[in-house]
Coordinates of C-alpha atoms and ligand atoms in Angstrom, one line a residue:
P34 CA 0.0 0.0 0.0
L35 CA 2.8 2.4 0.7
S36 CA 4.3 1.9 -2.7
V37 CA 0.9 2.7 -4.2
I38 CA 0.6 5.9 -2.1
F39 CA 4.1 6.9 -3.0
S40 CA 3.7 6.4 -6.8
S41 CA 0.3 8.1 -6.7
I42 CA 1.9 11.2 -5.1
E43 CA 4.5 11.2 -7.8
V44 CA 1.8 11.0 -10.5
L45 CA 0.1 14.0 -8.9
E46 CA 3.4 15.9 -8.7
K47 CA 4.2 15.3 -12.4
A48 CA 0.8 16.4 -13.5
G49 CA 0.9 19.5 -11.4
E50 CA 2.2 22.5 -13.4
K51 CA -0.9 24.5 -12.6
R52 CA -0.8 23.7 -8.9
T53 CA -0.4 26.5 -6.3
R54 CA 2.7 26.7 -4.1
F55 CA 0.6 25.6 -1.2
E56 CA -0.6 22.5 -3.0
K57 CA 2.9 21.7 -4.0
E58 CA 4.1 22.0 -0.4
I59 CA 1.3 19.6 0.8
L60 CA 2.3 17.0 -1.9
H61 CA 5.9 17.3 -0.9
G62 CA 5.0 16.9 2.8
L63 CA 2.9 13.8 1.9
K64 CA 5.8 12.3 0.0
E65 CA 8.2 12.8 3.0
E66 CA 5.7 11.2 5.4
A67 CA 5.1 8.3 3.1
C68 CA 8.9 7.8 2.8
Q69 CA 9.4 7.9 6.6
M70 CA 6.5 5.5 7.1
N71 CA 8.1 3.2 4.5
Q72 CA 11.4 3.2 6.4
L73 CA 9.6 2.6 9.7
V74 CA 7.7 -0.4 8.3
S75 CA 10.8 -2.0 6.8
D76 CA 12.6 -1.5 10.1
L77 CA 9.8 -3.2 12.1
L78 CA 9.7 -6.0 9.5
L79 CA 13.4 -6.5 9.8
L80 CA 13.1 -6.8 13.6
A81 CA 10.1 -9.1 13.4
R82 CA 12.0 -11.3 10.9
A83 CA 15.1 -11.3 13.1
D84 CA 13.0 -12.9 15.9
N85 CA 11.9 -15.7 13.7
P86 CA 14.4 -18.6 13.6
Y87 CA 13.1 -19.8 10.2
V88 CA 14.0 -16.6 8.4
Q89 CA 17.2 -15.8 10.2
Q90 CA 19.5 -16.8 7.4
I91 CA 21.6 -14.2 5.8
S92 CA 23.6 -14.5 2.6
K93 CA 27.3 -15.1 3.4
E94 CA 29.5 -14.0 0.5
S95 CA 33.1 -13.2 0.9
F96 CA 33.9 -9.5 0.2
D97 CA 36.4 -6.7 1.1
L98 CA 35.1 -4.8 4.1
A99 CA 37.3 -1.8 3.4
K100 CA 35.7 -1.4 0.0
L101 CA 32.2 -1.4 1.6
I102 CA 33.3 1.2 4.2
E103 CA 34.6 3.4 1.3
K104 CA 31.3 3.0 -0.4
V105 CA 29.3 4.1 2.7
I106 CA 31.7 7.0 3.4
N107 CA 31.3 8.2 -0.2
K108 CA 27.5 7.9 0.1
L109 CA 27.4 9.9 3.4
T110 CA 30.1 12.5 2.7
P111 CA 27.6 15.0 1.1
L112 CA 25.4 14.7 4.2
A113 CA 28.4 15.1 6.5
K114 CA 29.4 18.3 4.6
E115 CA 25.8 19.6 4.9
K116 CA 25.9 19.0 8.7
G117 CA 29.4 20.5 9.1
I118 CA 30.9 17.2 10.4
D119 CA 34.3 15.8 9.4
L120 CA 33.8 12.1 8.3
T121 CA 37.0 10.1 7.8
W122 CA 38.1 6.5 7.8
A123 CA 41.3 4.4 8.1
G124 CA 42.1 0.8 7.8
E125 CA 43.4 -2.0 5.5
S126 CA 41.7 -4.4 3.1
V127 CA 40.2 -7.5 4.7
Q128 CA 37.9 -10.2 3.5
V129 CA 34.8 -10.9 5.6
K130 CA 32.0 -13.4 5.1
G131 CA 28.6 -11.9 5.3
D132 CA 25.8 -9.9 3.8
Q133 CA 27.1 -6.7 2.3
G134 CA 23.7 -5.0 2.3
K135 CA 23.2 -5.7 6.0
L136 CA 26.6 -4.6 7.0
E137 CA 26.2 -1.5 5.0
Q138 CA 23.0 -0.9 7.0
V139 CA 24.9 -1.3 10.3
L140 CA 27.6 1.1 9.3
T141 CA 25.0 3.6 8.0
I142 CA 23.1 3.5 11.3
L143 CA 26.2 4.1 13.4
I144 CA 27.4 7.0 11.2
D145 CA 23.9 8.5 11.1
N146 CA 23.8 8.5 14.9
G147 CA 27.2 10.1 14.9
F148 CA 25.6 12.9 12.8
N149 CA 22.5 13.2 14.9
Y150 CA 24.1 13.4 18.3
N151 CA 26.9 15.7 17.4
Q152 CA 27.2 19.4 16.3
I153 CA 28.7 21.5 13.6
G154 CA 32.5 21.2 13.6
G155 CA 32.4 17.7 15.1
W156 CA 34.0 14.6 13.7
I157 CA 33.2 10.9 13.0
R158 CA 36.0 8.4 12.5
V159 CA 35.5 4.9 11.1
E160 CA 38.3 2.5 11.8
L161 CA 38.9 -1.1 10.7
V162 CA 41.2 -3.1 12.9
V163 CA 42.2 -6.6 11.7
K164 CA 43.1 -9.1 14.4
R165 CA 44.1 -12.7 14.1
K166 CA 40.6 -14.2 14.8
E167 CA 38.4 -11.1 14.5
I168 CA 37.7 -7.9 12.8
L169 CA 36.9 -4.7 14.7
L170 CA 34.8 -2.0 13.0
K171 CA 34.9 1.1 15.1
V172 CA 32.8 4.2 14.7
S173 CA 33.8 7.0 17.0
D174 CA 32.5 10.5 17.4
N175 CA 33.1 13.6 19.6
G176 CA 29.4 14.2 20.1
K177 CA 27.3 14.6 23.2
G178 CA 28.0 11.1 24.6
I179 CA 25.6 8.7 26.4
P180 CA 25.0 8.8 30.2
K181 CA 26.4 5.6 31.9
E182 CA 23.0 4.5 33.2
H183 CA 21.6 4.5 29.7
Q184 CA 24.4 2.7 28.0
P185 CA 23.1 -0.9 28.7
K186 CA 19.7 0.0 27.3
I187 CA 20.5 1.8 24.0
F188 CA 20.4 -1.5 22.0
D189 CA 16.9 -2.2 23.2
R190 CA 14.0 -1.5 20.8
F191 CA 12.5 1.9 21.0
Y192 CA 14.9 3.0 23.7
R193 CA 16.1 6.6 23.4
A194 CA 18.6 8.0 25.9
E195 CA 18.0 11.7 25.4
V196 CA 18.2 14.0 28.4
S197 CA 15.8 16.5 26.9
R198 CA 13.5 15.0 24.4
V199 CA 12.6 18.5 23.0
Q200 CA 16.1 19.2 21.7
E201 CA 16.7 15.8 20.2
P202 CA 16.6 15.0 16.6
Q203 CA 13.5 12.9 15.8
G204 CA 14.2 9.2 15.8
T205 CA 12.4 5.9 16.5
G206 CA 14.8 4.4 18.9
L207 CA 15.1 1.4 16.5
G208 CA 18.5 2.0 14.8
L209 CA 20.8 0.4 17.3
S210 CA 18.4 -2.5 17.9
I211 CA 18.5 -3.2 14.2
A212 CA 22.3 -2.9 14.1
Y213 CA 22.5 -5.3 17.1
E214 CA 20.3 -7.9 15.4
L215 CA 22.2 -7.7 12.1
V216 CA 25.6 -8.0 13.8
R217 CA 24.2 -11.0 15.8
L218 CA 23.1 -12.7 12.6
H219 CA 26.8 -12.4 11.5
G220 CA 28.0 -14.2 14.7
G221 CA 29.4 -10.9 16.0
K222 CA 28.7 -8.4 18.8
I223 CA 28.4 -4.7 19.2
E224 CA 29.5 -2.6 22.2
V225 CA 29.7 1.0 23.2
I226 CA 32.1 3.1 25.2
S227 CA 30.9 6.6 25.8
E228 CA 31.5 9.6 28.0
I229 CA 29.2 12.5 28.4
G230 CA 30.4 15.6 26.6
K231 CA 33.4 13.8 25.0
G232 CA 31.8 11.3 22.6
S233 CA 31.2 7.7 21.9
T234 CA 32.8 4.7 20.2
F235 CA 30.7 1.9 18.9
T236 CA 32.7 -1.3 18.2
V237 CA 31.4 -4.1 16.0
T238 CA 33.3 -7.3 16.3
L239 CA 33.0 -9.8 13.5
P240 CA 34.5 -13.3 13.3
R241 CA 37.2 -13.7 10.7
G242 CA 36.9 -16.2 7.9
Ligands
ADP248 P1 17.4 6.8 17.6 O1 18.6 7.4 17.1 O2 16.3 6.7 16.5 O3 16.9 7.4 18.9 P2 19.0 4.4 18.1 O4 18.5 3.1 18.5 O5 19.8 4.6 16.9 O6 17.6 5.3 18.0 O7 19.7 5.0 19.4 C1 19.2 4.9 20.7 C2 19.6 6.1 21.6 O8 21.0 5.9 21.8 C3 19.5 7.4 20.9 O9 18.2 8.0 21.1 C4 20.6 8.3 21.6 O10 20.0 8.7 22.9 C5 21.6 7.2 21.9 N1 22.7 7.3 20.9 C6 22.9 6.4 19.9 N2 24.0 6.8 19.2 C7 24.6 7.8 19.8 C8 25.8 8.6 19.6 N3 26.6 8.3 18.6 N4 26.0 9.6 20.5 C9 25.2 9.9 21.5 N5 24.1 9.2 21.8 C10 23.8 8.1 20.9

């Protein structure tokens, strides 16, 4: 149904030379809401599926994780510029076995949070550390940090650790729970170290080979 709503709005937009500015704004608003709803539904479906042992399989192809990181950094650099945040990465090539699309989603969620809980002039660094038996994918920022008492709960569904809800960017509280499930499906784990006012480091540990 959402795809139908979405394409209907696009039809209306295309056939709308004579529309007033007000009508165009309403159509634009509708499209944005439909888009967000679409994202929310796919997030909820992903979590529901992750709970079902019969649909837990993920594709496991071998690929270069460094190349995937580069792809995500290139994709998000325009947004980083817009937000005035310095986004960089460092690391060496390493083959992992997993689902590229899902690991891209994990990295996108972590970097996106790095944008959302930071301010202009801040930075996000992505680092790939290759160990003998495991691979560490670290995403660090110098943003607002997460209070100690909230840290064990931020991977829970719908949990948001904001001190003042009013000032926070809008979010669903689902991002980290999705990242958690996707990493778990890869046989890995995700952890956080964070200090209020200094920043946060999220570390994804993936098994090698
Ligand atoms: P959302 O960002 O939609 O609220 P998430 O599940 O991605 O949901 O994050 C849960 C909560 O963890 C956020 O609401 C925020 O309070 C906190 N958080 C996540 N990432 C960061 C970060 N990089 N810096 C500070 N706080 C963070």
